[in-house]
Amino acid sequence: MDSKTEQFYIDGHWTEPHSDKRFEVINPATEAVVGKIALGSQEDAERAILAASGAFPAYSNTTRQQRLELLGSIASVLKKRLAEAGGAVSSEMGAPLKSVAIPIQAASMLGHLKVFSELLKNYEFHEDRGTTRIVREPIGVCGFITPWNWPIQQVACKVIPALAAGCTMVLKPSKFAPLSAILLAEIFDEAGVPAGVFNLVNGDGSTVGTTLASHPDVDLVSFTGSTGAGVSVSQAAAPTVKKVTLELGGKSANIVLDDADLESVVFNSVMGFMLNSGQTCAATSRMLVPRARLKEVEAFARAAAEKIVVGDPSAEDTGMGPVANEAQYSTVLSMIQTGIDEGARLVCGGVERPEDRELGYYVKPTIFSDVSNDMTIAREEIFGPVLCILPYDSEEDAIEIANDSEYGLAGAVFSGSLQRAQEVASRLRTGMVILNGAQPDMSAPFGGYKKSGIGREWGRHGLEEFFEIKSIIGHNVP
Ligand code: NAD
């Protein structure tokens, strides 16, 4: 990274920040400084909003073909720089380079580019109902605020559909993981995104984030992060009556029914959960299992956790890196201690450092059993490698426990009978349910019920968040 990291990308240029505040980006694996960014002021954010407003009339009038070509060009540049993008992610938030940061984190953007390009190819921007025409038009200037856990993918699932829809935008990534976003700005520039269409301003949530949320010239603010910050964004946005979409936290349940193949289900569930050090909003952090099988489940879960190689994210065999930053590290450790204090039973892991890890924000893969749903570790999002196993007495009991959460982001059901799994899925109050470990679907909508959010990202539903809808009455000849 060069000195661009201390500049902002505004109106097609790398520009000097208004303020002299700086922030050091720390590699969580080594605790070494890997970059320095400028923290923007309200003026910086306003400059970027002005650029996005100025670019909107021309960009919103580009043709479907022009936007398709732009998405294609972004995909070509990204493919060329994929390893670099994954490297930035790994160094800023600690995901293992070869197994997660490049092939999953960075490559997820190629997946979104493919899905949104396919959608755009055939998308019906208007429909006729009798003499009325209903038109979908780009919503306008968008403000994007993103977190550190999937830093490329969370930017991609906002920026790509916004570009496809004809919107212009200002992005404020997390100050803990800004390096990949800076690289994305370079990629958009190289791919020919017109000046002012995409702008990047680094900074704090309370300055740049609040300016994006509250500014009258921003038509939509799309936020991904914690529920508390999402509430603040909504409050800041309310006086200007803009559209707000929120992708927030989760405490998702994985219901393992009594006819599931326990050994493989528990193994895959533990591995899936620990990917990205448990820092995935949709991760199923509550594993619900039949009480009569609790001991077996614990043994399978412990065996799975013991197979996870915790270590240097740049080493080939590393399965799990550190947690992403110091603040998260201390939150995770204090939640593990809370679990112990509240009487949950440690199956493996704990507050001690993993062996051979003197430096870095490393946490052992930690699994608690005999967790009851009223314990803090079952109610609050931990956002680290800490899995809770909760016993249930009947299928009905399992569904009740799963739904007894203020969150409603995701869930999973495993059963030997697909019909049984479908029936349970239909009763879960969450935005997504994965049955029997099915592969992710990037064209399916992603978002939450309850305090997990408002609106949807990904696929057609994600694209449609970026439209206003106009009814033109009497448009068609009767
Ligand atoms: P965070 O809420 O602290 O920060 C997220 C972003 O919001 C950052 O860019 C931050 O600077 C900004 N921000 C913070 N306070 C703000 C404010 N008052 N106004 C405007 N912007 C503000 O979250 P985090 O710690 O970066 O990320 C972890 C959280 O994100 C977890 O709770 C996780 O579940 C959630 N998350 C949700 C999803 C999803 O799609 N539902 C995806 C990833 C992460």
JSON list of C-alpha atoms in Angstrom, two decimals, residues 24-187:
[
{"chain": "A", "resi": 24, "resn": "GLU", "atom": "CA", "xyz": [-3.02, 2.88, 12.27]},
{"chain": "A", "resi": 25, "resn": "VAL", "atom": "CA", "xyz": [-4.28, -0.37, 10.79]},
{"chain": "A", "resi": 26, "resn": "ILE", "atom": "CA", "xyz": [-3.09, -3.36, 12.80]},
{"chain": "A", "resi": 27, "resn": "ASN", "atom": "CA", "xyz": [-2.50, -6.89, 11.52]},
{"chain": "A", "resi": 28, "resn": "PRO", "atom": "CA", "xyz": [-4.29, -8.99, 14.17]},
{"chain": "A", "resi": 29, "resn": "ALA", "atom": "CA", "xyz": [-1.93, -11.92, 13.63]},
{"chain": "A", "resi": 30, "resn": "THR", "atom": "CA", "xyz": [1.21, -9.96, 14.48]},
{"chain": "A", "resi": 31, "resn": "GLU", "atom": "CA", "xyz": [-0.10, -6.79, 16.18]},
{"chain": "A", "resi": 32, "resn": "ALA", "atom": "CA", "xyz": [2.16, -4.91, 13.73]},
{"chain": "A", "resi": 33, "resn": "VAL", "atom": "CA", "xyz": [1.08, -1.75, 11.93]},
{"chain": "A", "resi": 34, "resn": "VAL", "atom": "CA", "xyz": [0.27, -2.61, 8.29]},
{"chain": "A", "resi": 35, "resn": "GLY", "atom": "CA", "xyz": [-1.05, 0.71, 7.13]},
{"chain": "A", "resi": 36, "resn": "LYS", "atom": "CA", "xyz": [-2.05, 4.18, 8.11]},
{"chain": "A", "resi": 37, "resn": "ILE", "atom": "CA", "xyz": [-5.30, 5.80, 6.99]},
{"chain": "A", "resi": 38, "resn": "ALA", "atom": "CA", "xyz": [-6.71, 9.29, 7.24]},
{"chain": "A", "resi": 39, "resn": "LEU", "atom": "CA", "xyz": [-9.89, 9.66, 9.28]},
{"chain": "A", "resi": 40, "resn": "GLY", "atom": "CA", "xyz": [-12.29, 11.87, 7.39]},
{"chain": "A", "resi": 41, "resn": "SER", "atom": "CA", "xyz": [-14.17, 14.85, 8.70]},
{"chain": "A", "resi": 42, "resn": "GLN", "atom": "CA", "xyz": [-17.71, 15.97, 7.98]},
{"chain": "A", "resi": 43, "resn": "GLU", "atom": "CA", "xyz": [-16.26, 18.20, 5.21]},
{"chain": "A", "resi": 44, "resn": "ASP", "atom": "CA", "xyz": [-14.58, 15.20, 3.55]},
{"chain": "A", "resi": 45, "resn": "ALA", "atom": "CA", "xyz": [-17.84, 13.26, 3.58]},
{"chain": "A", "resi": 46, "resn": "GLU", "atom": "CA", "xyz": [-19.73, 16.27, 2.20]},
{"chain": "A", "resi": 47, "resn": "ARG", "atom": "CA", "xyz": [-17.22, 16.65, -0.63]},
{"chain": "A", "resi": 48, "resn": "ALA", "atom": "CA", "xyz": [-17.77, 13.02, -1.60]},
{"chain": "A", "resi": 49, "resn": "ILE", "atom": "CA", "xyz": [-21.57, 13.38, -1.42]},
{"chain": "A", "resi": 50, "resn": "LEU", "atom": "CA", "xyz": [-21.34, 16.44, -3.68]},
{"chain": "A", "resi": 51, "resn": "ALA", "atom": "CA", "xyz": [-19.30, 14.42, -6.20]},
{"chain": "A", "resi": 52, "resn": "ALA", "atom": "CA", "xyz": [-21.83, 11.57, -6.12]},
{"chain": "A", "resi": 53, "resn": "SER", "atom": "CA", "xyz": [-24.73, 14.04, -6.57]},
{"chain": "A", "resi": 54, "resn": "GLY", "atom": "CA", "xyz": [-22.95, 15.65, -9.51]},
{"chain": "A", "resi": 55, "resn": "ALA", "atom": "CA", "xyz": [-22.37, 12.30, -11.21]},
{"chain": "A", "resi": 56, "resn": "PHE", "atom": "CA", "xyz": [-25.93, 11.02, -10.73]},
{"chain": "A", "resi": 57, "resn": "PRO", "atom": "CA", "xyz": [-27.73, 12.68, -13.69]},
{"chain": "A", "resi": 58, "resn": "ALA", "atom": "CA", "xyz": [-25.32, 11.25, -16.27]},
{"chain": "A", "resi": 59, "resn": "TYR", "atom": "CA", "xyz": [-24.75, 7.86, -14.65]},
{"chain": "A", "resi": 60, "resn": "SER", "atom": "CA", "xyz": [-28.44, 7.20, -13.99]},
{"chain": "A", "resi": 61, "resn": "ASN", "atom": "CA", "xyz": [-29.02, 7.69, -17.71]},
{"chain": "A", "resi": 62, "resn": "THR", "atom": "CA", "xyz": [-26.44, 5.15, -18.88]},
{"chain": "A", "resi": 63, "resn": "THR", "atom": "CA", "xyz": [-27.84, 2.21, -20.77]},
{"chain": "A", "resi": 64, "resn": "ARG", "atom": "CA", "xyz": [-28.17, -1.36, -19.56]},
{"chain": "A", "resi": 65, "resn": "GLN", "atom": "CA", "xyz": [-25.39, -2.29, -22.00]},
{"chain": "A", "resi": 66, "resn": "GLN", "atom": "CA", "xyz": [-23.01, 0.37, -20.67]},
{"chain": "A", "resi": 67, "resn": "ARG", "atom": "CA", "xyz": [-23.53, -0.82, -17.10]},
{"chain": "A", "resi": 68, "resn": "LEU", "atom": "CA", "xyz": [-23.09, -4.45, -18.10]},
{"chain": "A", "resi": 69, "resn": "GLU", "atom": "CA", "xyz": [-19.79, -3.55, -19.73]},
{"chain": "A", "resi": 70, "resn": "LEU", "atom": "CA", "xyz": [-18.72, -1.71, -16.60]},
{"chain": "A", "resi": 71, "resn": "LEU", "atom": "CA", "xyz": [-19.47, -4.73, -14.38]},
{"chain": "A", "resi": 72, "resn": "GLY", "atom": "CA", "xyz": [-17.56, -6.92, -16.85]},
{"chain": "A", "resi": 73, "resn": "SER", "atom": "CA", "xyz": [-14.60, -4.59, -16.75]},
{"chain": "A", "resi": 74, "resn": "ILE", "atom": "CA", "xyz": [-14.60, -4.58, -12.92]},
{"chain": "A", "resi": 75, "resn": "ALA", "atom": "CA", "xyz": [-14.62, -8.41, -12.96]},
{"chain": "A", "resi": 76, "resn": "SER", "atom": "CA", "xyz": [-11.62, -8.47, -15.34]},
{"chain": "A", "resi": 77, "resn": "VAL", "atom": "CA", "xyz": [-9.54, -6.11, -13.19]},
{"chain": "A", "resi": 78, "resn": "LEU", "atom": "CA", "xyz": [-10.55, -7.90, -9.99]},
{"chain": "A", "resi": 79, "resn": "LYS", "atom": "CA", "xyz": [-9.53, -11.30, -11.41]},
{"chain": "A", "resi": 80, "resn": "LYS", "atom": "CA", "xyz": [-6.11, -9.86, -12.17]},
{"chain": "A", "resi": 81, "resn": "ARG", "atom": "CA", "xyz": [-5.76, -8.47, -8.64]},
{"chain": "A", "resi": 82, "resn": "LEU", "atom": "CA", "xyz": [-7.57, -11.18, -6.68]},
{"chain": "A", "resi": 83, "resn": "ALA", "atom": "CA", "xyz": [-4.53, -12.39, -4.75]},
{"chain": "A", "resi": 84, "resn": "GLU", "atom": "CA", "xyz": [-3.69, -8.80, -3.81]},
{"chain": "A", "resi": 85, "resn": "ALA", "atom": "CA", "xyz": [-7.28, -8.22, -2.65]},
{"chain": "A", "resi": 86, "resn": "GLY", "atom": "CA", "xyz": [-7.19, -11.39, -0.54]},
{"chain": "A", "resi": 87, "resn": "GLY", "atom": "CA", "xyz": [-3.82, -10.31, 0.85]},
{"chain": "A", "resi": 88, "resn": "ALA", "atom": "CA", "xyz": [-5.27, -6.99, 1.97]},
{"chain": "A", "resi": 89, "resn": "VAL", "atom": "CA", "xyz": [-8.17, -8.77, 3.71]},
{"chain": "A", "resi": 90, "resn": "SER", "atom": "CA", "xyz": [-5.85, -11.23, 5.42]},
{"chain": "A", "resi": 91, "resn": "SER", "atom": "CA", "xyz": [-3.50, -8.55, 6.70]},
{"chain": "A", "resi": 92, "resn": "GLU", "atom": "CA", "xyz": [-6.26, -6.26, 8.00]},
{"chain": "A", "resi": 93, "resn": "MET", "atom": "CA", "xyz": [-8.55, -8.82, 9.67]},
{"chain": "A", "resi": 94, "resn": "GLY", "atom": "CA", "xyz": [-6.60, -12.08, 9.91]},
{"chain": "A", "resi": 95, "resn": "ALA", "atom": "CA", "xyz": [-8.48, -14.54, 7.67]},
{"chain": "A", "resi": 96, "resn": "PRO", "atom": "CA", "xyz": [-6.24, -17.39, 6.45]},
{"chain": "A", "resi": 97, "resn": "LEU", "atom": "CA", "xyz": [-4.88, -16.26, 3.08]},
{"chain": "A", "resi": 98, "resn": "LYS", "atom": "CA", "xyz": [-5.01, -19.40, 0.97]},
{"chain": "A", "resi": 99, "resn": "SER", "atom": "CA", "xyz": [-8.13, -21.06, 2.36]},
{"chain": "A", "resi": 100, "resn": "VAL", "atom": "CA", "xyz": [-10.39, -18.09, 3.20]},
{"chain": "A", "resi": 101, "resn": "ALA", "atom": "CA", "xyz": [-9.14, -14.60, 2.28]},
{"chain": "A", "resi": 102, "resn": "ILE", "atom": "CA", "xyz": [-8.49, -15.21, -1.43]},
{"chain": "A", "resi": 103, "resn": "PRO", "atom": "CA", "xyz": [-10.86, -18.03, -2.43]},
{"chain": "A", "resi": 104, "resn": "ILE", "atom": "CA", "xyz": [-13.85, -17.08, -0.26]},
{"chain": "A", "resi": 105, "resn": "GLN", "atom": "CA", "xyz": [-13.58, -13.48, 0.96]},
{"chain": "A", "resi": 106, "resn": "ALA", "atom": "CA", "xyz": [-12.14, -11.80, -2.16]},
{"chain": "A", "resi": 107, "resn": "ALA", "atom": "CA", "xyz": [-13.68, -14.21, -4.66]},
{"chain": "A", "resi": 108, "resn": "SER", "atom": "CA", "xyz": [-17.16, -13.56, -3.23]},
{"chain": "A", "resi": 109, "resn": "MET", "atom": "CA", "xyz": [-17.11, -10.29, -5.17]},
{"chain": "A", "resi": 110, "resn": "LEU", "atom": "CA", "xyz": [-16.73, -12.20, -8.44]},
{"chain": "A", "resi": 111, "resn": "GLY", "atom": "CA", "xyz": [-19.81, -14.18, -7.41]},
{"chain": "A", "resi": 112, "resn": "HIS", "atom": "CA", "xyz": [-21.83, -11.00, -6.84]},
{"chain": "A", "resi": 113, "resn": "LEU", "atom": "CA", "xyz": [-20.59, -9.54, -10.14]},
{"chain": "A", "resi": 114, "resn": "LYS", "atom": "CA", "xyz": [-21.81, -12.66, -11.95]},
{"chain": "A", "resi": 115, "resn": "VAL", "atom": "CA", "xyz": [-25.21, -12.72, -10.25]},
{"chain": "A", "resi": 116, "resn": "PHE", "atom": "CA", "xyz": [-25.92, -9.00, -10.76]},
{"chain": "A", "resi": 117, "resn": "SER", "atom": "CA", "xyz": [-24.70, -9.06, -14.38]},
{"chain": "A", "resi": 118, "resn": "GLU", "atom": "CA", "xyz": [-27.04, -11.96, -15.15]},
{"chain": "A", "resi": 119, "resn": "LEU", "atom": "CA", "xyz": [-29.92, -10.13, -13.50]},
{"chain": "A", "resi": 120, "resn": "LEU", "atom": "CA", "xyz": [-29.22, -6.87, -15.30]},
{"chain": "A", "resi": 121, "resn": "LYS", "atom": "CA", "xyz": [-29.14, -8.60, -18.69]},
{"chain": "A", "resi": 122, "resn": "ASN", "atom": "CA", "xyz": [-32.84, -9.39, -18.61]},
{"chain": "A", "resi": 123, "resn": "TYR", "atom": "CA", "xyz": [-34.19, -7.11, -15.90]},
{"chain": "A", "resi": 124, "resn": "GLU", "atom": "CA", "xyz": [-37.59, -5.56, -16.66]},
{"chain": "A", "resi": 125, "resn": "PHE", "atom": "CA", "xyz": [-37.25, -1.91, -15.65]},
{"chain": "A", "resi": 126, "resn": "HIS", "atom": "CA", "xyz": [-40.92, -1.33, -16.31]},
{"chain": "A", "resi": 127, "resn": "GLU", "atom": "CA", "xyz": [-44.18, -3.25, -16.35]},
{"chain": "A", "resi": 128, "resn": "ASP", "atom": "CA", "xyz": [-47.48, -2.32, -17.91]},
{"chain": "A", "resi": 129, "resn": "ARG", "atom": "CA", "xyz": [-50.80, -2.87, -16.15]},
{"chain": "A", "resi": 130, "resn": "GLY", "atom": "CA", "xyz": [-53.62, -1.70, -18.40]},
{"chain": "A", "resi": 131, "resn": "THR", "atom": "CA", "xyz": [-53.04, 1.96, -19.19]},
{"chain": "A", "resi": 132, "resn": "THR", "atom": "CA", "xyz": [-50.58, 2.37, -16.31]},
{"chain": "A", "resi": 133, "resn": "ARG", "atom": "CA", "xyz": [-46.83, 1.94, -16.62]},
{"chain": "A", "resi": 134, "resn": "ILE", "atom": "CA", "xyz": [-44.82, 1.18, -13.47]},
{"chain": "A", "resi": 135, "resn": "VAL", "atom": "CA", "xyz": [-41.19, 2.18, -13.83]},
{"chain": "A", "resi": 136, "resn": "ARG", "atom": "CA", "xyz": [-38.17, 1.37, -11.70]},
{"chain": "A", "resi": 137, "resn": "GLU", "atom": "CA", "xyz": [-35.67, 4.21, -11.55]},
{"chain": "A", "resi": 138, "resn": "PRO", "atom": "CA", "xyz": [-32.33, 4.41, -9.71]},
{"chain": "A", "resi": 139, "resn": "ILE", "atom": "CA", "xyz": [-32.91, 5.76, -6.21]},
{"chain": "A", "resi": 140, "resn": "GLY", "atom": "CA", "xyz": [-30.09, 8.32, -6.30]},
{"chain": "A", "resi": 141, "resn": "VAL", "atom": "CA", "xyz": [-27.02, 8.91, -4.13]},
{"chain": "A", "resi": 142, "resn": "CYS", "atom": "CA", "xyz": [-26.27, 6.06, -1.73]},
{"chain": "A", "resi": 143, "resn": "GLY", "atom": "CA", "xyz": [-24.24, 6.09, 1.49]},
{"chain": "A", "resi": 144, "resn": "PHE", "atom": "CA", "xyz": [-22.61, 2.77, 2.39]},
{"chain": "A", "resi": 145, "resn": "ILE", "atom": "CA", "xyz": [-21.25, 1.91, 5.84]},
{"chain": "A", "resi": 146, "resn": "THR", "atom": "CA", "xyz": [-19.55, -1.47, 6.22]},
{"chain": "A", "resi": 147, "resn": "PRO", "atom": "CA", "xyz": [-17.88, -3.58, 8.97]},
{"chain": "A", "resi": 148, "resn": "TRP", "atom": "CA", "xyz": [-14.58, -5.48, 9.17]},
{"chain": "A", "resi": 149, "resn": "ASN", "atom": "CA", "xyz": [-15.53, -9.15, 9.16]},
{"chain": "A", "resi": 150, "resn": "TRP", "atom": "CA", "xyz": [-16.12, -9.76, 5.43]},
{"chain": "A", "resi": 151, "resn": "PRO", "atom": "CA", "xyz": [-14.71, -6.47, 4.20]},
{"chain": "A", "resi": 152, "resn": "ILE", "atom": "CA", "xyz": [-14.80, -7.12, 0.43]},
{"chain": "A", "resi": 153, "resn": "GLN", "atom": "CA", "xyz": [-17.99, -9.10, 0.28]},
{"chain": "A", "resi": 154, "resn": "GLN", "atom": "CA", "xyz": [-19.93, -6.50, 2.31]},
{"chain": "A", "resi": 155, "resn": "VAL", "atom": "CA", "xyz": [-18.76, -3.70, 0.03]},
{"chain": "A", "resi": 156, "resn": "ALA", "atom": "CA", "xyz": [-19.49, -5.81, -3.06]},
{"chain": "A", "resi": 157, "resn": "CYS", "atom": "CA", "xyz": [-23.08, -6.62, -2.15]},
{"chain": "A", "resi": 158, "resn": "LYS", "atom": "CA", "xyz": [-23.82, -2.89, -1.91]},
{"chain": "A", "resi": 159, "resn": "VAL", "atom": "CA", "xyz": [-21.63, -1.33, -4.63]},
{"chain": "A", "resi": 160, "resn": "ILE", "atom": "CA", "xyz": [-22.28, -3.86, -7.41]},
{"chain": "A", "resi": 161, "resn": "PRO", "atom": "CA", "xyz": [-26.11, -3.73, -7.35]},
{"chain": "A", "resi": 162, "resn": "ALA", "atom": "CA", "xyz": [-25.97, 0.07, -6.93]},
{"chain": "A", "resi": 163, "resn": "LEU", "atom": "CA", "xyz": [-23.82, 0.31, -10.07]},
{"chain": "A", "resi": 164, "resn": "ALA", "atom": "CA", "xyz": [-26.15, -2.09, -11.88]},
{"chain": "A", "resi": 165, "resn": "ALA", "atom": "CA", "xyz": [-29.19, 0.00, -10.88]},
{"chain": "A", "resi": 166, "resn": "GLY", "atom": "CA", "xyz": [-27.65, 3.32, -12.02]},
{"chain": "A", "resi": 167, "resn": "CYS", "atom": "CA", "xyz": [-26.91, 4.84, -8.61]},
{"chain": "A", "resi": 168, "resn": "THR", "atom": "CA", "xyz": [-23.90, 6.83, -7.42]},
{"chain": "A", "resi": 169, "resn": "MET", "atom": "CA", "xyz": [-22.36, 6.33, -4.00]},
{"chain": "A", "resi": 170, "resn": "VAL", "atom": "CA", "xyz": [-20.03, 7.10, -1.11]},
{"chain": "A", "resi": 171, "resn": "LEU", "atom": "CA", "xyz": [-18.47, 4.23, 0.84]},
{"chain": "A", "resi": 172, "resn": "LYS", "atom": "CA", "xyz": [-17.17, 4.40, 4.40]},
{"chain": "A", "resi": 173, "resn": "PRO", "atom": "CA", "xyz": [-15.57, 1.07, 5.28]},
{"chain": "A", "resi": 174, "resn": "SER", "atom": "CA", "xyz": [-14.59, 0.00, 8.78]},
{"chain": "A", "resi": 175, "resn": "LYS", "atom": "CA", "xyz": [-11.47, 1.82, 9.95]},
{"chain": "A", "resi": 176, "resn": "PHE", "atom": "CA", "xyz": [-10.19, -1.56, 11.22]},
{"chain": "A", "resi": 177, "resn": "ALA", "atom": "CA", "xyz": [-10.29, -3.08, 7.72]},
{"chain": "A", "resi": 178, "resn": "PRO", "atom": "CA", "xyz": [-9.95, -0.24, 5.20]},
{"chain": "A", "resi": 179, "resn": "LEU", "atom": "CA", "xyz": [-7.08, -1.57, 3.06]},
{"chain": "A", "resi": 180, "resn": "SER", "atom": "CA", "xyz": [-9.16, -3.89, 0.89]},
{"chain": "A", "resi": 181, "resn": "ALA", "atom": "CA", "xyz": [-11.67, -1.06, 0.29]},
{"chain": "A", "resi": 182, "resn": "ILE", "atom": "CA", "xyz": [-8.84, 1.22, -0.86]},
{"chain": "A", "resi": 183, "resn": "LEU", "atom": "CA", "xyz": [-7.74, -1.51, -3.25]},
{"chain": "A", "resi": 184, "resn": "LEU", "atom": "CA", "xyz": [-11.32, -1.82, -4.52]},
{"chain": "A", "resi": 185, "resn": "ALA", "atom": "CA", "xyz": [-11.35, 1.93, -5.23]},
{"chain": "A", "resi": 186, "resn": "GLU", "atom": "CA", "xyz": [-8.22, 1.40, -7.36]},
{"chain": "A", "resi": 187, "resn": "ILE", "atom": "CA", "xyz": [-9.95, -1.48, -9.14]}
]
